[in-house]
Coordinates of C-alpha atoms in Angstrom, one line a residue:
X1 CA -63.9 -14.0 -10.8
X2 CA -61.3 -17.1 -10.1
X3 CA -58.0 -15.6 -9.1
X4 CA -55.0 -18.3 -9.0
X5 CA -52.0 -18.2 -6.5
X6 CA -49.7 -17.2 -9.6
X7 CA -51.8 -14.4 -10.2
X8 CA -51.2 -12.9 -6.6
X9 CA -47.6 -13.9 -7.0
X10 CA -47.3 -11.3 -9.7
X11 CA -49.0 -8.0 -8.1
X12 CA -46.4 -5.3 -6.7
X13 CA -46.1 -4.8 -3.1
X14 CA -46.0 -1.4 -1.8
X15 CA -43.1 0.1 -2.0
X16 CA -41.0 2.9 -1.1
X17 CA -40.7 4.9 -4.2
X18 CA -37.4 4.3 -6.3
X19 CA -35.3 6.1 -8.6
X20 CA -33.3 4.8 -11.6
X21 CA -30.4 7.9 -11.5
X22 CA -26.9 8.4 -12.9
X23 CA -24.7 10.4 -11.0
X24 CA -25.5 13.9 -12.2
X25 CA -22.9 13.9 -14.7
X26 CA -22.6 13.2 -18.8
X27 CA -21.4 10.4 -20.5
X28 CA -18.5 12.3 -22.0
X29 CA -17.4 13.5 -18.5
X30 CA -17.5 10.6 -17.6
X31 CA -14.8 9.7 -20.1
X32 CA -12.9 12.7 -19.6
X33 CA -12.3 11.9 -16.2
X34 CA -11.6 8.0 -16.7
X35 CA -9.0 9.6 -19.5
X36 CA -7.4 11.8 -16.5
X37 CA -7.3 8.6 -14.2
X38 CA -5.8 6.2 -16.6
X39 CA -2.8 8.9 -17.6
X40 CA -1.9 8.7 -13.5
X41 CA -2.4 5.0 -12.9
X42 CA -5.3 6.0 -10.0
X43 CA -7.9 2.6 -10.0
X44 CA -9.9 3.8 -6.9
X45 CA -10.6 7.0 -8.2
X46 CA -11.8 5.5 -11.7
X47 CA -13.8 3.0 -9.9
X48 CA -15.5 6.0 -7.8
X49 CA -16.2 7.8 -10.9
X50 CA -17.8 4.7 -12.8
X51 CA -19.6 4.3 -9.4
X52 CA -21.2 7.5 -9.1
X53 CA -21.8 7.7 -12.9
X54 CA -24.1 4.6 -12.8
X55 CA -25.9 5.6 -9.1
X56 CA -24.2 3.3 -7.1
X57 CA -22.9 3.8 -3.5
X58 CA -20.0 1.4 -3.6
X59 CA -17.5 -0.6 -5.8
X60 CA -15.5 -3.7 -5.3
X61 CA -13.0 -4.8 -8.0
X62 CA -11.6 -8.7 -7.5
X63 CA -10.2 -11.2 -9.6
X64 CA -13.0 -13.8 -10.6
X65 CA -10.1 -16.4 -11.8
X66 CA -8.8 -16.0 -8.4
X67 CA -11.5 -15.9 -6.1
X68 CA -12.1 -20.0 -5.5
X69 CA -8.4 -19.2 -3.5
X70 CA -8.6 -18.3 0.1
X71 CA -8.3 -15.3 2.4
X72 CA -8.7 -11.7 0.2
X73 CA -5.7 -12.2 -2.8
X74 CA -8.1 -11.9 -5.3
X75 CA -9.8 -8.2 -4.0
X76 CA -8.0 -5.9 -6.0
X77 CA -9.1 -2.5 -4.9
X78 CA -12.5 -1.7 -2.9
X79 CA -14.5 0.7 -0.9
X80 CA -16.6 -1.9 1.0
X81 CA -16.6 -2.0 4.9
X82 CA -14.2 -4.3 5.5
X83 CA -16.2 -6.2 7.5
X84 CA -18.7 -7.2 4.4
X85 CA -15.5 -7.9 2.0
X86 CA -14.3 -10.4 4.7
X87 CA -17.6 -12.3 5.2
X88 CA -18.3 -11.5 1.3
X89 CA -15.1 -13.4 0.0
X90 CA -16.7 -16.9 1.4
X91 CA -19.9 -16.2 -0.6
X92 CA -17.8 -15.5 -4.0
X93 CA -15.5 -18.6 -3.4
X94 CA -19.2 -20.5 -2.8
X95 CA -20.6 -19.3 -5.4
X96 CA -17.8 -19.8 -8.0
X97 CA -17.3 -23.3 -7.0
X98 CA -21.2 -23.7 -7.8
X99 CA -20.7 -22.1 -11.6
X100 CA -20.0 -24.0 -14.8
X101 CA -17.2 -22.6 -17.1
X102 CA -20.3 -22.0 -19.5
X103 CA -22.0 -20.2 -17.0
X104 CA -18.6 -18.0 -16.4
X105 CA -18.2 -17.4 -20.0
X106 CA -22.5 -16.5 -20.8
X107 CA -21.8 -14.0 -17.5
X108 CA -19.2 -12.2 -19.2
X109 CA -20.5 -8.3 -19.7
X110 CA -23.8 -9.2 -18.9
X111 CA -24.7 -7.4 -15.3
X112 CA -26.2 -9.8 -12.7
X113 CA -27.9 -9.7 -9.4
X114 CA -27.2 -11.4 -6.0
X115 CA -28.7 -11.4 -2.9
X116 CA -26.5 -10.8 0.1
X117 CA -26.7 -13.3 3.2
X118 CA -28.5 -11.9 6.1
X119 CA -25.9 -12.2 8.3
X120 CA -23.9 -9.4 6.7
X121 CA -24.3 -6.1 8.9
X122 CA -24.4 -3.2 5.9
X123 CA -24.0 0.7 6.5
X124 CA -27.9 2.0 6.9
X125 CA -30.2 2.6 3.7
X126 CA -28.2 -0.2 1.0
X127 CA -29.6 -2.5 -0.6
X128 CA -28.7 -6.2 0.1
X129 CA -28.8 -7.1 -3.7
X130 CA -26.0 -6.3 -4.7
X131 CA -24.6 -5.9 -9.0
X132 CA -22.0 -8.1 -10.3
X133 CA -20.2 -7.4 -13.6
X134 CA -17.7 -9.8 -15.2
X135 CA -15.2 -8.7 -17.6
X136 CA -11.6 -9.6 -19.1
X137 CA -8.6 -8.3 -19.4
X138 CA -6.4 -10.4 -21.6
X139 CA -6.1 -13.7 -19.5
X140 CA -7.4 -11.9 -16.6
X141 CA -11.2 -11.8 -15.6
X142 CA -12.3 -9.4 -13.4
X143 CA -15.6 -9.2 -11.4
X144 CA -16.9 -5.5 -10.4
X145 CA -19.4 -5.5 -7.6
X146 CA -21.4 -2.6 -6.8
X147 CA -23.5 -1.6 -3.6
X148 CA -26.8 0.4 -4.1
X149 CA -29.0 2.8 -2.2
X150 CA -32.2 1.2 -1.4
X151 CA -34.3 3.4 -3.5
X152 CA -31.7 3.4 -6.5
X153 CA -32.8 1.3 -9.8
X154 CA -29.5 1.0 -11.6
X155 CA -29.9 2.8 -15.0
X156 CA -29.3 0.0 -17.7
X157 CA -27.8 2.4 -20.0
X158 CA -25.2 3.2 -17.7
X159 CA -24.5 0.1 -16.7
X160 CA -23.6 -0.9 -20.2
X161 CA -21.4 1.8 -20.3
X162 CA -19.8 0.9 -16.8
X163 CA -19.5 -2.9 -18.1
X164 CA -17.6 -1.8 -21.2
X165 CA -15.5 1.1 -19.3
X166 CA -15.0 -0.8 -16.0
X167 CA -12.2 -3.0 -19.1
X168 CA -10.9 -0.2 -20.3
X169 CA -10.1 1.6 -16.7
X170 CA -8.5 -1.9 -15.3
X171 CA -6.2 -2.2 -18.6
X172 CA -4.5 0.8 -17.9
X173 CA -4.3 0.7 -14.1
X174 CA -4.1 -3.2 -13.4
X175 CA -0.7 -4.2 -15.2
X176 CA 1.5 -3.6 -12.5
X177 CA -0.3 -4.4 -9.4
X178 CA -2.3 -7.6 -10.7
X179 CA -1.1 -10.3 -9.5
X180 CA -0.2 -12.8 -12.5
X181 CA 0.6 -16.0 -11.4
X182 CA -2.7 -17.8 -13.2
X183 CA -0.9 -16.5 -16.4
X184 CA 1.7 -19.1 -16.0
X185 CA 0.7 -21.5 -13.5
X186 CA 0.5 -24.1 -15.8
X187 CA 3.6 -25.8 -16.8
X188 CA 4.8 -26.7 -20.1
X189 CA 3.8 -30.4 -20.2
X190 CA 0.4 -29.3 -18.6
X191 CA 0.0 -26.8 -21.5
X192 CA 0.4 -29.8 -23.6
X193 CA -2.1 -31.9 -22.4
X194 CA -4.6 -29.1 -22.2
X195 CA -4.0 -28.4 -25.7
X196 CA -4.2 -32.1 -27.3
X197 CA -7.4 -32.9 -24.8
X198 CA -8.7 -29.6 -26.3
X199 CA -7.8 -31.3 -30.1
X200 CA -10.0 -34.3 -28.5
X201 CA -7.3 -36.6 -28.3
X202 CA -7.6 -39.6 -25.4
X203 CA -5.2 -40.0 -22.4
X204 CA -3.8 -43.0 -24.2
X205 CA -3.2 -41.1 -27.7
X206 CA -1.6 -38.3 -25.9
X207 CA 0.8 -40.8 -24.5
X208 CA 1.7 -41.6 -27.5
X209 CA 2.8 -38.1 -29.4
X210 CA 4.1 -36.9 -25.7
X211 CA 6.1 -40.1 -25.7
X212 CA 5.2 -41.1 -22.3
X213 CA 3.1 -42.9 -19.8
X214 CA -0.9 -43.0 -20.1
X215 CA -0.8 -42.9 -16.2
X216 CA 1.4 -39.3 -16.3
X217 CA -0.5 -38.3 -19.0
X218 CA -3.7 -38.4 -16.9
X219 CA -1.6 -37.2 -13.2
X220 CA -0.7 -33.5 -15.5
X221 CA -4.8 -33.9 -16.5
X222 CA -5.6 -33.7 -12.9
X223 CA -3.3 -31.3 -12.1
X224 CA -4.7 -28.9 -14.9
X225 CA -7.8 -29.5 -13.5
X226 CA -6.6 -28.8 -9.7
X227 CA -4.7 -25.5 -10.8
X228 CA -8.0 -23.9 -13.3
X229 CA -10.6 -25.0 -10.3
X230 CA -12.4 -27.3 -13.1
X231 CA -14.6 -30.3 -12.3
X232 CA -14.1 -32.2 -15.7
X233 CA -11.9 -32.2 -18.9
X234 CA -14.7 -30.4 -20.9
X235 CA -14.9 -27.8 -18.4
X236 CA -10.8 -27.2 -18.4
X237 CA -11.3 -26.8 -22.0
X238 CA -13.4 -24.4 -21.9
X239 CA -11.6 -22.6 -19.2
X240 CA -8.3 -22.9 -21.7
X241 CA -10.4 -21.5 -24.5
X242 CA -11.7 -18.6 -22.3
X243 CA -8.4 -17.2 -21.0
X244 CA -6.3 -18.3 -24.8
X245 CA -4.2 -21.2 -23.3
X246 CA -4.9 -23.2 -26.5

């Protein structure tokens, strides 16, 4: 019998054996316990709890809308070596820059995979893939990235119920020690030219209603565009749309 190279490509390897696990502890507990956190304002120990609930080892909580800026502003809480958060902040920025505002908005709630570089020294037995969920908060997005054992299979039960948790935990314990300057960023006469380009009107139309030049009509474009880390006007439109600037 004929066998093709795609067929090969398809048989499993040995493996060691693996486990898809919660953390030993019901759904409802679960929600007791996020209920206790959020009453005291304590993020790292609702993070744990979500961690352990799903079967992961470690949690990272950053800003997504932050994290094309440099150094570690946009981590917001974290159990990570520090090590791996500091080497892990230049694969985030890369990899944001890489995305599409439609790919940032299809990503939103769905759990996704990524491969950690090999350069990055982890602590023995994790796994270099690593889980990334995105989520909002009003105007803020949030990405929570979990480390797992190598022999873990994340339950995709719980990790719906992380995803839609992971929201509710950072509205109660983010609000005062987010930082909010995306929120208003953007001045007034940017906000205006985001919303008529979002109306699809031209650079030379929205000289006209704004009552000035078509030349500072397109500098505030740019500057939208600088500010939301957008490549085009479509894509700042979208980003508008996303976090309800228009």
């Amino acid at each position: 019998m004929d066998i093709s190279q795609a067929d090969i490509a398809v048989w499993p390897l040995p493996t060691a054996p693996t486990r898809a696990r919660g953390g030993g502890f019901s759904r409802d507990q679960l929600l007791r316990r996020l209920g206790e956190v959020a009453g005291r304002g304590g993020l790292g120990s609702g993070l744990s709890a979500l961690t352990e609930y799903v079967g992961a080892s470690h949690y990272l909580l950053a800003r997504y809308d932050l994290s094309q800026d440099s150094g570690l502003d946009h981590v917001v809480c974290s159990d990570w070596p520090f090590d791996v958060v500091r080497r892990l902040s230049g694969v985030i920025t890369a990899l944001h820059a890489k995305t599409t505002e439609l790919e940032k908005c299809l990503a939103v709630l769905q759990p996704c995979f990524y491969a950690l570089p090999d350069d990055i020294e982890l602590p023995r037995g994790i796994s270099r893939e690593y889980c990334a969920i995105t989520f909002n908060v009003g105007r803020l997005r949030f990405s929570l990235m979990l480390l797992v054992p190598d022999d873990v299979i994340l339950s995709q039960e719980n990790l719906r119920d992380v995803t839609l948790l992971a929201g509710y935990l950072a509205s109660f314990t983010t609000r005062a020690e987010v930082r909010h300057d995306r929120d208003f960023e953007l001045t007034e006469r940017e906000l205006e030219c985001l919303f008529w380009i979002a109306e699809g009107k031209t650079s030379e139309e929205i000289a006209v209603i704004l009552g000035i030049s078509r030349n500072t009509i397109n500098n505030y474009i740019t500057s939208v565009m600088r500010k939301t880390a957008t490549r085009t006007r479509s894509e700042a439109i979208a980003y508008a749309v996303r976090n309800n600037l228009v």
